[in-house]
């Protein structure tokens, strides 16, 4: 958040299948790294197991930089399943600790509805506890995904809209609103 560090997903040196599976948005065979602005130092924050079931897609810092939240695929895509067309995902949230070197502590796994679901976490509000994400856990259909917020401490979930095929919900800087894209009214 202060511009001194950059979080990035980095493809593993060796893995099965093609590097195409590692491109942003697919995220297989990648790990999250944090690098200094000048590129002189880098630290691995998330080390995924090898295998096509595992992937990293979206990640974000809390506005004050004390927390890191990311989307992690735990089951490979299922081509003919509209719910898991892109795979089954969980959200992870952790404290970002800077000393003695950057690392994550208190990693928690969040699974909306406690069911396999497609979706991605997009951002964390200024309160450092509310995440915004899209999910298929209610609709069971990627093309009818909806926007949700979740309190990562209590697990309380709220659905601010019921528009279908809604995705990419970042919080506004003040943390009071979200902006998102939707396919509502589109012929999808």
Backbone as ProteinMPNN parsed JSONL, in Angstrom:
{"seq_chain_A": "XXXXXXXXXXXXXXXXXXXXXXXXXXXXXXXXXXXXXXXXXXXXXXXXXXXXXXXXXXXXXXXXXXXXXXXXXXXXXXXXXXXXXXXXXXXXXXXXXXXXXXXXXXXXXXXXXXXXXXXXXXXXXXXXXXXXXXXXXXXXXXXXXXXXXXXXXXXXXXXXXXXXXXXXXXXXXXXXXXXXXXXXXXXX", "coords_chain_A": {"N_chain_A": [[0.792, -1.218, 0.0], [2.067, 1.231, 0.537], [3.631, 1.562, -1.625], [6.217, 0.595, -1.64], [6.584, -2.128, -1.822], [5.896, -4.953, -3.924], [3.455, -7.27, -4.77], [3.312, -10.392, -6.37], [2.384, -13.006, -8.668], [4.267, -15.847, -9.38], [5.482, -18.046, -11.753], [6.219, -21.458, -11.161], [9.473, -22.995, -11.485], [9.638, -25.622, -12.509], [7.151, -27.891, -13.594], [4.255, -30.001, -14.165], [2.352, -30.253, -17.204], [1.428, -27.402, -19.305], [2.87, -24.067, -19.603], [0.871, -22.339, -20.198], [-1.204, -22.865, -18.474], [-0.423, -21.44, -16.289], [-0.789, -18.751, -16.701], [-1.871, -15.41, -15.775], [-4.982, -15.336, -14.122], [-5.58, -17.976, -14.657], [-3.567, -19.321, -13.157], [-2.364, -21.76, -12.271], [0.37, -23.684, -10.977], [1.815, -21.63, -9.751], [3.288, -19.331, -7.38], [2.909, -16.97, -4.678], [4.79, -14.053, -4.397], [6.651, -11.478, -2.767], [8.186, -8.484, -3.539], [10.838, -6.105, -3.232], [10.642, -2.645, -4.071], [12.831, -1.787, -5.621], [13.659, -4.161, -6.635], [15.722, -5.583, -5.505], [15.354, -7.38, -3.429], [13.421, -10.307, -2.631], [10.655, -12.239, -1.461], [9.121, -15.328, -0.797], [5.744, -15.689, -0.307], [3.488, -17.382, -0.459], [3.456, -20.752, -1.035], [2.472, -22.949, -3.218], [1.237, -26.346, -3.449], [2.438, -28.643, -5.942], [0.699, -29.455, -8.955], [-2.267, -29.746, -10.943], [-4.671, -29.253, -9.65], [-4.234, -27.126, -7.99], [-4.044, -23.597, -7.744], [-3.435, -20.042, -7.993], [-5.206, -17.045, -8.019], [-6.596, -14.219, -7.688], [-5.41, -11.556, -5.547], [-4.976, -9.406, -2.69], [-3.896, -6.609, -0.712], [-4.763, -5.455, 2.565], [-6.021, -2.141, 3.074], [-4.268, -0.823, 4.897], [-2.041, -2.392, 4.755], [-1.534, -4.461, 6.547], [-2.685, -6.937, 6.303], [-3.125, -9.768, 4.117], [-4.897, -11.092, 1.456], [-6.108, -13.79, -0.521], [-7.089, -15.751, -3.437], [-7.453, -19.172, -3.827], [-7.202, -22.005, -5.79], [-8.537, -25.221, -5.25], [-9.463, -27.477, -6.398], [-9.324, -28.835, -9.621], [-10.582, -27.397, -12.751], [-13.885, -28.311, -13.859], [-15.127, -29.227, -16.674], [-17.83, -29.614, -17.657], [-19.485, -28.737, -15.641], [-21.311, -26.224, -14.494], [-21.068, -24.846, -12.089], [-18.463, -25.412, -11.15], [-16.879, -24.856, -13.303], [-14.574, -23.329, -13.66], [-13.11, -24.405, -11.662], [-12.796, -25.343, -8.132], [-12.718, -23.103, -5.445], [-11.137, -21.538, -2.617], [-10.872, -18.938, -0.156], [-8.168, -17.185, 1.256], [-6.867, -15.63, 4.143], [-4.475, -13.668, 5.803], [-2.17, -12.43, 8.289], [0.174, -9.992, 7.45], [3.444, -9.939, 8.182], [6.275, -8.028, 8.778], [8.821, -8.296, 9.898], [11.31, -10.677, 10.934], [11.787, -10.703, 8.236], [9.592, -10.218, 5.408], [6.644, -12.138, 5.828], [3.868, -14.458, 6.138], [1.434, -14.834, 8.706], [-0.879, -16.559, 10.865], [-2.715, -17.756, 8.994], [-5.83, -18.171, 7.54], [-8.511, -20.133, 6.252], [-11.231, -19.522, 4.161], [-14.398, -20.551, 3.191], [-16.963, -19.973, 1.331], [-20.333, -20.598, 2.209], [-19.587, -23.118, 2.912], [-19.24, -24.983, 0.872], [-18.166, -26.512, -2.244], [-17.181, -24.13, -4.563], [-17.095, -21.718, -7.219], [-15.259, -18.742, -7.656], [-13.841, -15.529, -6.751], [-11.838, -13.634, -4.542], [-11.669, -10.153, -4.235], [-10.967, -7.768, -2.908], [-10.142, -6.032, 0.197], [-11.775, -4.303, 2.765], [-11.363, -1.053, 4.377], [-11.672, -1.56, 7.063], [-10.177, -3.741, 7.672], [-11.222, -6.298, 7.893], [-13.371, -7.033, 6.326], [-14.109, -8.65, 3.375], [-14.544, -8.445, -0.197], [-16.109, -10.305, -2.725], [-16.808, -12.463, -5.549], [-19.038, -15.188, -6.166], [-20.15, -18.587, -6.73], [-21.537, -19.976, -4.866], [-24.214, -19.863, -4.041], [-25.75, -19.599, -6.425], [-24.729, -21.68, -7.972], [-23.687, -21.595, -10.51], [-21.424, -20.418, -12.775], [-21.99, -18.443, -14.643], [-23.958, -17.079, -13.466], [-23.005, -15.923, -11.242], [-22.693, -14.116, -8.133], [-22.266, -11.082, -6.189], [-20.671, -10.721, -3.037], [-20.06, -9.831, 0.411], [-17.887, -10.534, 3.152], [-17.352, -10.889, 6.589], [-14.321, -11.555, 7.86], [-13.68, -12.376, 10.386], [-16.011, -13.171, 11.791], [-17.371, -14.61, 9.881], [-19.768, -13.844, 8.847], [-21.859, -13.256, 6.121], [-22.845, -11.136, 3.463], [-25.07, -10.178, 0.881], [-24.903, -7.849, -1.414], [-26.082, -7.417, -3.898], [-28.184, -8.986, -6.34], [-27.729, -9.386, -8.935], [-27.005, -11.205, -11.913], [-24.08, -12.958, -13.079], [-22.124, -11.261, -11.971], [-19.083, -9.734, -11.125], [-15.654, -9.1, -9.961], [-15.389, -7.218, -7.592], [-14.097, -4.508, -6.243], [-13.511, -2.636, -3.21], [-14.384, 0.783, -2.626], [-12.052, 3.477, -1.94], [-12.757, 4.505, 0.634], [-13.966, 2.345, 1.766], [-16.689, 1.999, 2.013], [-18.353, 1.397, -0.082], [-18.803, -0.758, -2.966], [-17.564, -1.433, -6.241], [-18.471, -2.958, -9.235], [-18.511, -5.315, -11.986], [-21.094, -6.401, -14.209], [-23.121, -8.842, -15.843], [-25.739, -8.412, -16.115], [-28.609, -7.915, -17.955], [-27.25, -8.472, -20.227], [-26.946, -10.732, -22.953], [-26.149, -13.494, -22.058]], "CA_chain_A": [[0.0, 0.0, 0.0], [2.895, 2.433, 0.534], [4.377, 1.596, -2.876], [7.574, 0.079, -1.483], [6.603, -3.565, -2.109], [5.03, -5.422, -5.005], [3.07, -8.678, -4.688], [3.158, -10.938, -7.725], [2.386, -14.463, -8.798], [5.443, -16.249, -10.154], [5.397, -19.435, -12.204], [7.252, -22.366, -10.662], [10.456, -23.341, -12.507], [9.306, -26.909, -13.11], [5.816, -28.398, -13.276], [3.607, -30.76, -15.224], [1.504, -29.504, -18.125], [1.946, -26.254, -20.047], [2.918, -22.748, -18.96], [-0.414, -21.683, -20.45], [-2.002, -23.029, -17.26], [0.095, -20.533, -15.258], [-1.013, -17.342, -17.008], [-2.768, -14.749, -14.824], [-6.376, -15.712, -14.296], [-5.604, -19.438, -14.493], [-2.782, -19.375, -11.934], [-1.779, -23.038, -11.846], [1.842, -23.76, -10.912], [2.365, -20.334, -9.358], [3.413, -18.981, -5.972], [2.91, -15.524, -4.454], [6.046, -13.468, -3.921], [6.69, -10.06, -2.451], [9.487, -7.96, -3.941], [11.085, -4.698, -2.931], [10.423, -1.765, -5.216], [14.026, -1.741, -6.461], [13.922, -5.503, -7.15], [16.912, -6.162, -4.872], [14.973, -8.447, -2.5], [12.125, -10.942, -2.877], [10.309, -13.229, -0.451], [7.965, -16.146, -1.155], [4.698, -15.625, 0.714], [2.606, -18.543, -0.585], [4.087, -21.829, -1.801], [1.423, -23.926, -3.52], [1.648, -27.694, -3.854], [2.432, -28.849, -7.38], [-0.456, -30.199, -9.428], [-3.257, -28.93, -11.635], [-5.745, -28.884, -8.728], [-3.853, -25.943, -7.22], [-3.793, -22.376, -8.509], [-3.631, -18.753, -7.332], [-5.715, -16.081, -8.995], [-6.598, -12.834, -7.224], [-4.884, -11.269, -4.211], [-5.006, -7.987, -2.337], [-3.504, -6.17, 0.618], [-5.688, -4.56, 3.239], [-5.553, -0.778, 2.806], [-3.131, -0.422, 5.732], [-0.912, -3.289, 4.488], [-1.298, -5.426, 7.62], [-3.263, -8.241, 5.954], [-3.039, -10.199, 2.724], [-5.995, -12.011, 1.151], [-5.944, -14.325, -1.871], [-7.955, -16.815, -3.918], [-6.661, -20.369, -4.091], [-7.956, -23.135, -6.344], [-8.27, -26.468, -4.536], [-9.865, -28.566, -7.291], [-9.196, -28.444, -11.024], [-11.838, -27.116, -13.445], [-14.746, -29.402, -14.329], [-15.608, -28.634, -17.922], [-19.281, -29.651, -17.886], [-20.14, -28.372, -14.397], [-21.374, -24.759, -14.513], [-20.614, -24.33, -10.806], [-17.012, -25.583, -10.999], [-16.312, -24.736, -14.639], [-13.211, -22.792, -13.505], [-12.511, -25.081, -10.523], [-13.307, -25.026, -6.792], [-11.825, -22.129, -4.829], [-11.274, -21.039, -1.255], [-10.201, -17.663, 0.07], [-7.245, -17.228, 2.389], [-6.527, -14.333, 4.71], [-3.363, -13.811, 6.747], [-1.478, -11.216, 8.723], [1.461, -9.762, 6.804], [4.414, -9.529, 9.193], [7.428, -7.525, 8.029], [10.123, -8.567, 10.521], [12.589, -10.155, 10.472], [11.596, -10.478, 6.799], [8.159, -10.382, 5.139], [6.06, -13.479, 5.831], [2.474, -14.498, 6.554], [1.096, -15.553, 9.933], [-2.309, -16.718, 11.161], [-3.436, -18.0, 7.738], [-7.157, -18.76, 7.703], [-9.199, -20.51, 5.021], [-12.648, -19.168, 4.126], [-15.088, -21.319, 2.152], [-18.35, -19.492, 1.37], [-21.371, -21.61, 2.252], [-18.95, -24.393, 3.224], [-19.443, -25.874, -0.274], [-17.31, -26.223, -3.396], [-17.721, -22.979, -5.278], [-16.22, -20.913, -8.049], [-15.311, -17.346, -7.253], [-12.552, -14.906, -6.444], [-11.823, -12.482, -3.655], [-11.147, -9.017, -4.989], [-10.405, -6.691, -2.096], [-10.45, -5.964, 1.623], [-12.182, -2.949, 3.15], [-10.494, -0.314, 5.292], [-11.811, -2.079, 8.43], [-9.241, -4.877, 7.767], [-11.898, -7.556, 8.203], [-14.431, -7.327, 5.369], [-13.639, -8.893, 2.001], [-15.539, -8.447, -1.27], [-15.811, -11.397, -3.642], [-17.935, -13.04, -6.271], [-19.092, -16.616, -5.883], [-21.239, -19.423, -7.238], [-21.979, -20.867, -3.793], [-25.676, -19.888, -4.021], [-26.293, -19.809, -7.777], [-24.178, -22.93, -8.518], [-23.51, -21.375, -11.941], [-20.443, -19.354, -12.993], [-22.595, -17.38, -15.44], [-24.956, -16.43, -12.614], [-22.306, -15.598, -9.993], [-23.16, -12.901, -7.476], [-21.319, -10.357, -5.347], [-20.869, -10.878, -1.598], [-19.028, -9.397, 1.345], [-17.794, -11.433, 4.299], [-16.537, -10.513, 7.732], [-13.404, -12.695, 7.984], [-13.607, -12.782, 11.786], [-17.245, -13.855, 12.2], [-17.899, -15.417, 8.787], [-21.05, -13.294, 8.396], [-21.841, -12.937, 4.695], [-23.909, -10.251, 2.995], [-25.201, -10.139, -0.581], [-25.388, -6.501, -1.729], [-26.819, -7.4, -5.154], [-28.533, -10.318, -6.844], [-27.52, -9.402, -10.383], [-26.284, -12.392, -12.344], [-22.77, -12.805, -13.71], [-21.485, -10.09, -11.381], [-17.728, -10.1, -10.732], [-14.599, -8.096, -9.779], [-15.886, -6.156, -6.713], [-13.208, -3.824, -5.294], [-14.065, -1.594, -2.359], [-13.926, 2.147, -2.845], [-11.016, 3.771, -0.937], [-13.285, 4.701, 1.98], [-14.46, 1.065, 2.246], [-18.137, 2.041, 2.243], [-19.072, 0.936, -1.271], [-18.04, -1.578, -3.904], [-17.815, -1.226, -7.658], [-18.348, -4.284, -9.838], [-19.042, -5.472, -13.333], [-22.195, -7.358, -14.239], [-23.688, -9.238, -17.129], [-27.181, -8.179, -16.062], [-29.097, -7.292, -19.183], [-26.501, -9.005, -21.365], [-27.498, -12.003, -23.43], [-25.131, -14.498, -21.817]], "C_chain_A": [[0.829, 1.276, 0.0], [3.758, 2.527, -0.721], [5.786, 1.05, -2.795], [7.703, -1.402, -1.819], [5.607, -3.902, -3.205], [4.739, -6.894, -4.778], [2.855, -9.175, -6.113], [3.051, -12.451, -7.67], [3.514, -14.812, -9.754], [5.306, -17.729, -10.486], [6.553, -20.25, -11.627], [8.197, -22.736, -11.806], [10.104, -24.62, -13.246], [7.932, -27.345, -12.65], [5.304, -29.218, -14.443], [2.813, -29.802, -16.103], [2.212, -28.26, -18.678], [2.001, -24.987, -19.208], [1.642, -21.954, -19.216], [-1.297, -21.763, -19.212], [-1.592, -22.056, -16.157], [-0.185, -19.065, -15.55], [-1.98, -16.721, -15.995], [-4.233, -15.042, -15.159], [-6.568, -17.213, -14.213], [-4.803, -19.794, -13.245], [-2.234, -20.706, -11.47], [-0.264, -22.913, -11.838], [2.488, -22.412, -10.585], [2.447, -20.231, -7.837], [3.303, -17.467, -5.862], [4.243, -15.117, -3.848], [5.823, -12.002, -3.63], [8.086, -9.58, -2.807], [9.613, -6.499, -3.537], [10.95, -3.887, -4.222], [11.619, -1.74, -6.16], [14.4, -3.113, -7.033], [15.107, -6.202, -6.497], [16.585, -7.331, -3.944], [13.608, -8.994, -2.868], [11.914, -12.047, -1.85], [9.08, -14.004, -0.913], [6.977, -16.107, 0.005], [3.83, -16.878, 0.721], [3.265, -19.535, -1.514], [3.043, -22.922, -2.023], [1.998, -25.308, -3.775], [1.622, -27.781, -5.38], [1.177, -29.637, -7.752], [-1.513, -29.262, -9.971], [-4.443, -28.553, -10.747], [-5.476, -27.543, -8.054], [-3.532, -24.759, -8.123], [-4.014, -21.162, -7.615], [-4.158, -17.776, -8.369], [-5.634, -14.654, -8.449], [-6.016, -12.713, -5.818], [-4.959, -9.767, -3.96], [-4.445, -7.783, -0.935], [-4.689, -5.444, 1.245], [-5.164, -3.144, 2.999], [-4.361, -0.339, 3.657], [-1.923, -1.35, 5.589], [-0.666, -4.352, 5.543], [-1.839, -6.825, 7.324], [-3.127, -8.478, 4.46], [-4.135, -11.23, 2.52], [-5.825, -12.501, -0.282], [-6.942, -15.433, -2.144], [-7.08, -17.991, -4.304], [-7.563, -21.486, -4.63], [-7.535, -24.405, -5.626], [-8.723, -27.699, -5.312], [-9.846, -28.039, -8.715], [-10.568, -28.165, -11.654], [-12.558, -28.397, -13.878], [-15.536, -28.854, -15.504], [-17.123, -28.596, -18.073], [-20.092, -29.362, -16.625], [-20.149, -26.848, -14.314], [-20.93, -24.131, -13.201], [-19.091, -24.337, -10.716], [-16.296, -25.55, -12.348], [-14.866, -24.234, -14.598], [-12.472, -23.456, -12.351], [-13.21, -24.71, -9.226], [-12.261, -24.172, -6.077], [-12.151, -21.891, -3.363], [-10.573, -19.687, -1.2], [-9.324, -17.823, 1.297], [-6.984, -15.805, 2.835], [-5.458, -14.566, 5.767], [-2.859, -12.443, 7.16], [-0.147, -11.146, 7.987], [2.404, -9.172, 7.851], [5.708, -9.165, 8.473], [8.785, -7.882, 8.634], [10.181, -10.018, 11.007], [12.647, -9.984, 8.958], [10.129, -10.729, 6.518], [7.736, -11.847, 5.101], [4.617, -13.38, 6.317], [2.325, -15.302, 7.846], [-0.421, -15.611, 10.072], [-3.132, -16.867, 9.88], [-4.75, -18.709, 8.051], [-7.762, -19.048, 6.346], [-10.681, -20.199, 5.167], [-13.291, -19.887, 2.946], [-16.565, -20.93, 2.183], [-19.363, -20.632, 1.296], [-20.882, -22.991, 2.631], [-19.22, -25.446, 2.146], [-18.396, -25.563, -1.339], [-17.967, -25.117, -4.199], [-16.656, -22.376, -6.167], [-16.333, -19.48, -7.58], [-13.929, -16.832, -6.928], [-12.75, -13.746, -5.496], [-11.145, -11.34, -4.408], [-10.447, -7.993, -4.116], [-10.799, -6.845, -0.635], [-10.745, -4.506, 1.963], [-11.207, -2.341, 4.146], [-10.621, -0.787, 6.74], [-10.898, -3.284, 8.697], [-9.916, -6.2, 8.111], [-12.995, -7.93, 7.218], [-13.83, -7.499, 3.978], [-14.825, -8.801, 1.051], [-15.125, -9.525, -2.264], [-17.033, -11.722, -4.482], [-17.877, -14.538, -6.066], [-20.287, -17.281, -6.56], [-21.87, -20.246, -6.117], [-23.505, -20.9, -3.634], [-26.226, -20.25, -5.396], [-25.896, -21.142, -8.395], [-23.93, -22.83, -10.025], [-22.575, -20.175, -12.134], [-21.043, -18.173, -13.754], [-23.748, -16.694, -14.71], [-24.33, -16.094, -11.256], [-22.806, -14.27, -9.449], [-22.058, -12.317, -6.606], [-21.704, -10.537, -3.884], [-19.785, -10.111, -0.854], [-19.049, -10.373, 2.511], [-16.9, -10.807, 5.356], [-15.637, -11.714, 8.015], [-13.251, -13.172, 9.423], [-14.823, -13.616, 12.181], [-17.769, -14.825, 11.141], [-19.228, -14.912, 8.252], [-20.914, -12.818, 6.949], [-23.058, -12.085, 4.354], [-23.899, -10.247, 1.471], [-25.764, -8.776, -0.981], [-26.157, -6.397, -3.043], [-27.156, -8.827, -5.544], [-28.386, -10.38, -8.361], [-26.676, -10.616, -10.772], [-25.005, -12.027, -13.086], [-22.108, -11.498, -13.276], [-20.116, -10.526, -10.856], [-16.88, -8.862, -10.453], [-15.024, -6.932, -8.877], [-14.855, -5.509, -5.782], [-13.978, -2.82, -4.445], [-13.57, -0.237, -2.842], [-12.913, 2.466, -1.746], [-11.537, 3.973, 0.481], [-13.875, 3.424, 2.575], [-15.96, 0.991, 2.442], [-18.959, 1.495, 1.081], [-18.183, -0.012, -2.061], [-18.463, -1.21, -5.317], [-17.622, -2.591, -8.299], [-18.854, -4.264, -11.264], [-20.148, -6.517, -13.276], [-22.618, -7.644, -15.665], [-25.188, -9.053, -17.15], [-27.599, -7.424, -17.311], [-28.341, -7.754, -20.409], [-27.108, -10.357, -21.751], [-26.447, -13.088, -23.318], [-25.779, -15.85, -21.617]], "O_chain_A": [[0.361, 2.307, -0.482], [4.534, 3.471, -0.866], [6.494, 1.043, -3.803], [8.807, -1.885, -2.073], [4.601, -3.215, -3.384], [5.664, -7.69, -4.612], [2.292, -8.473, -6.952], [3.557, -13.093, -6.751], [3.699, -14.172, -10.789], [5.048, -18.555, -9.611], [7.7, -19.805, -11.604], [7.78, -22.788, -12.963], [10.253, -24.7, -14.466], [7.578, -27.198, -11.481], [5.831, -29.15, -15.554], [2.636, -28.638, -15.742], [3.424, -28.097, -18.535], [1.272, -24.848, -18.226], [1.369, -20.986, -18.506], [-2.055, -20.835, -18.929], [-2.334, -21.866, -15.194], [0.145, -18.208, -14.73], [-2.812, -17.423, -15.422], [-4.651, -15.0, -16.316], [-7.608, -17.68, -13.748], [-5.307, -20.494, -12.367], [-1.683, -20.786, -10.372], [0.312, -22.134, -12.597], [3.57, -22.095, -11.08], [1.762, -20.952, -7.112], [3.568, -16.753, -6.829], [4.749, -15.747, -2.92], [4.92, -11.37, -4.178], [9.071, -10.205, -2.417], [8.631, -5.757, -3.503], [11.129, -4.411, -5.322], [11.441, -1.678, -7.376], [15.341, -3.223, -7.819], [15.461, -7.31, -6.899], [17.44, -8.181, -3.697], [12.741, -8.264, -3.35], [12.862, -12.705, -1.422], [8.106, -13.408, -1.37], [7.314, -16.442, 1.141], [3.474, -17.381, 1.787], [3.597, -19.203, -2.652], [2.765, -23.719, -1.127], [3.122, -25.434, -4.261], [0.862, -27.064, -6.031], [0.658, -30.402, -6.939], [-1.641, -28.124, -9.52], [-5.16, -27.607, -11.072], [-6.412, -26.89, -7.592], [-2.841, -24.897, -9.132], [-4.703, -21.25, -6.598], [-3.62, -17.686, -9.473], [-4.667, -13.95, -8.74], [-6.113, -13.634, -5.007], [-5.0, -8.966, -4.894], [-4.513, -8.672, -0.086], [-5.523, -4.882, 0.535], [-3.973, -2.969, 2.744], [-3.528, 0.438, 3.189], [-0.894, -1.127, 6.227], [0.32, -5.083, 5.451], [-1.492, -7.786, 8.011], [-3.029, -7.549, 3.658], [-4.285, -12.145, 3.329], [-5.444, -11.729, -1.162], [-7.558, -15.982, -1.231], [-6.089, -17.834, -5.017], [-8.555, -21.857, -4.002], [-6.348, -24.65, -5.413], [-8.409, -28.828, -4.936], [-10.299, -26.925, -8.981], [-11.59, -28.637, -11.156], [-11.939, -29.407, -14.21], [-16.498, -28.106, -15.329], [-17.651, -27.609, -18.584], [-21.27, -29.712, -16.557], [-19.103, -26.239, -14.088], [-20.46, -22.993, -13.196], [-18.495, -23.365, -10.252], [-15.231, -26.147, -12.508], [-14.034, -24.659, -15.399], [-11.322, -23.11, -12.081], [-14.107, -23.867, -9.215], [-11.07, -24.481, -6.101], [-13.296, -22.026, -2.933], [-9.785, -19.341, -2.08], [-9.688, -18.507, 2.253], [-6.891, -14.889, 2.018], [-5.521, -15.531, 6.529], [-3.086, -11.44, 6.483], [0.576, -12.139, 7.912], [2.196, -8.062, 8.34], [6.182, -9.935, 7.637], [9.804, -7.781, 7.949], [9.161, -10.538, 11.458], [13.46, -9.213, 8.449], [9.466, -11.395, 7.314], [8.363, -12.68, 4.447], [4.198, -12.348, 6.842], [2.999, -16.312, 8.05], [-1.146, -14.816, 9.475], [-4.137, -16.177, 9.705], [-4.769, -19.725, 8.746], [-7.552, -18.296, 5.395], [-11.309, -20.561, 6.162], [-12.779, -19.835, 1.828], [-17.337, -21.486, 2.965], [-19.268, -21.512, 0.441], [-21.666, -23.939, 2.671], [-19.405, -26.627, 2.441], [-17.808, -24.482, -1.34], [-19.165, -25.165, -4.48], [-15.461, -22.507, -5.903], [-17.403, -19.051, -7.149], [-12.968, -17.597, -6.84], [-13.7, -12.974, -5.622], [-10.168, -11.549, -5.128], [-9.444, -7.408, -4.527], [-11.652, -7.657, -0.275], [-10.054, -3.596, 1.506], [-10.339, -3.027, 4.686], [-9.772, -0.455, 7.567], [-10.851, -3.79, 9.818], [-9.253, -7.128, 8.573], [-13.504, -9.049, 7.272], [-13.137, -6.617, 3.471], [-15.966, -9.046, 1.44], [-13.95, -9.65, -2.606], [-18.15, -11.309, -4.167], [-16.81, -15.101, -5.824], [-21.278, -16.64, -6.908], [-22.67, -21.138, -6.399], [-24.037, -21.89, -3.13], [-27.084, -21.126, -5.507], [-26.616, -21.682, -9.234], [-23.956, -23.836, -10.735], [-22.886, -19.06, -11.714], [-20.648, -17.028, -13.533], [-24.426, -15.834, -15.271], [-25.03, -15.992, -10.249], [-23.279, -13.413, -10.196], [-21.053, -12.969, -6.324], [-22.881, -10.511, -3.525], [-18.736, -9.785, -1.411], [-20.082, -10.963, 2.825], [-15.835, -10.267, 5.056], [-16.133, -12.783, 8.373], [-12.741, -14.268, 9.655], [-14.682, -14.652, 12.831], [-18.519, -15.749, 11.456], [-19.768, -15.482, 7.304], [-19.989, -12.084, 6.601], [-24.149, -12.287, 4.886], [-22.838, -10.305, 0.85], [-26.974, -8.563, -0.898], [-26.822, -5.39, -3.283], [-26.484, -9.769, -5.123], [-28.865, -11.32, -8.996], [-25.755, -11.003, -10.053], [-24.873, -10.936, -13.641], [-21.602, -10.735, -14.099], [-20.002, -11.57, -10.214], [-17.313, -7.731, -10.674], [-15.027, -5.784, -9.32], [-14.745, -5.924, -4.629], [-14.963, -2.231, -4.892], [-12.477, -0.122, -3.396], [-12.907, 1.795, -0.714], [-10.838, 3.647, 1.441], [-14.246, 3.403, 3.748], [-16.457, 0.006, 2.988], [-20.134, 1.167, 1.25], [-16.971, -0.066, -1.854], [-19.576, -0.738, -5.549], [-16.693, -3.312, -7.937], [-19.531, -3.33, -11.693], [-20.146, -7.4, -12.418], [-22.491, -6.809, -16.56], [-25.853, -9.484, -18.093], [-26.999, -6.41, -17.669], [-28.752, -7.456, -21.53], [-27.718, -11.028, -20.918], [-25.912, -13.556, -24.323], [-25.084, -16.842, -21.398]]}, "name": "protein", "num_of_chains": 1, "seq": "XXXXXXXXXXXXXXXXXXXXXXXXXXXXXXXXXXXXXXXXXXXXXXXXXXXXXXXXXXXXXXXXXXXXXXXXXXXXXXXXXXXXXXXXXXXXXXXXXXXXXXXXXXXXXXXXXXXXXXXXXXXXXXXXXXXXXXXXXXXXXXXXXXXXXXXXXXXXXXXXXXXXXXXXXXXXXXXXXXXXXXXXXXXX"}
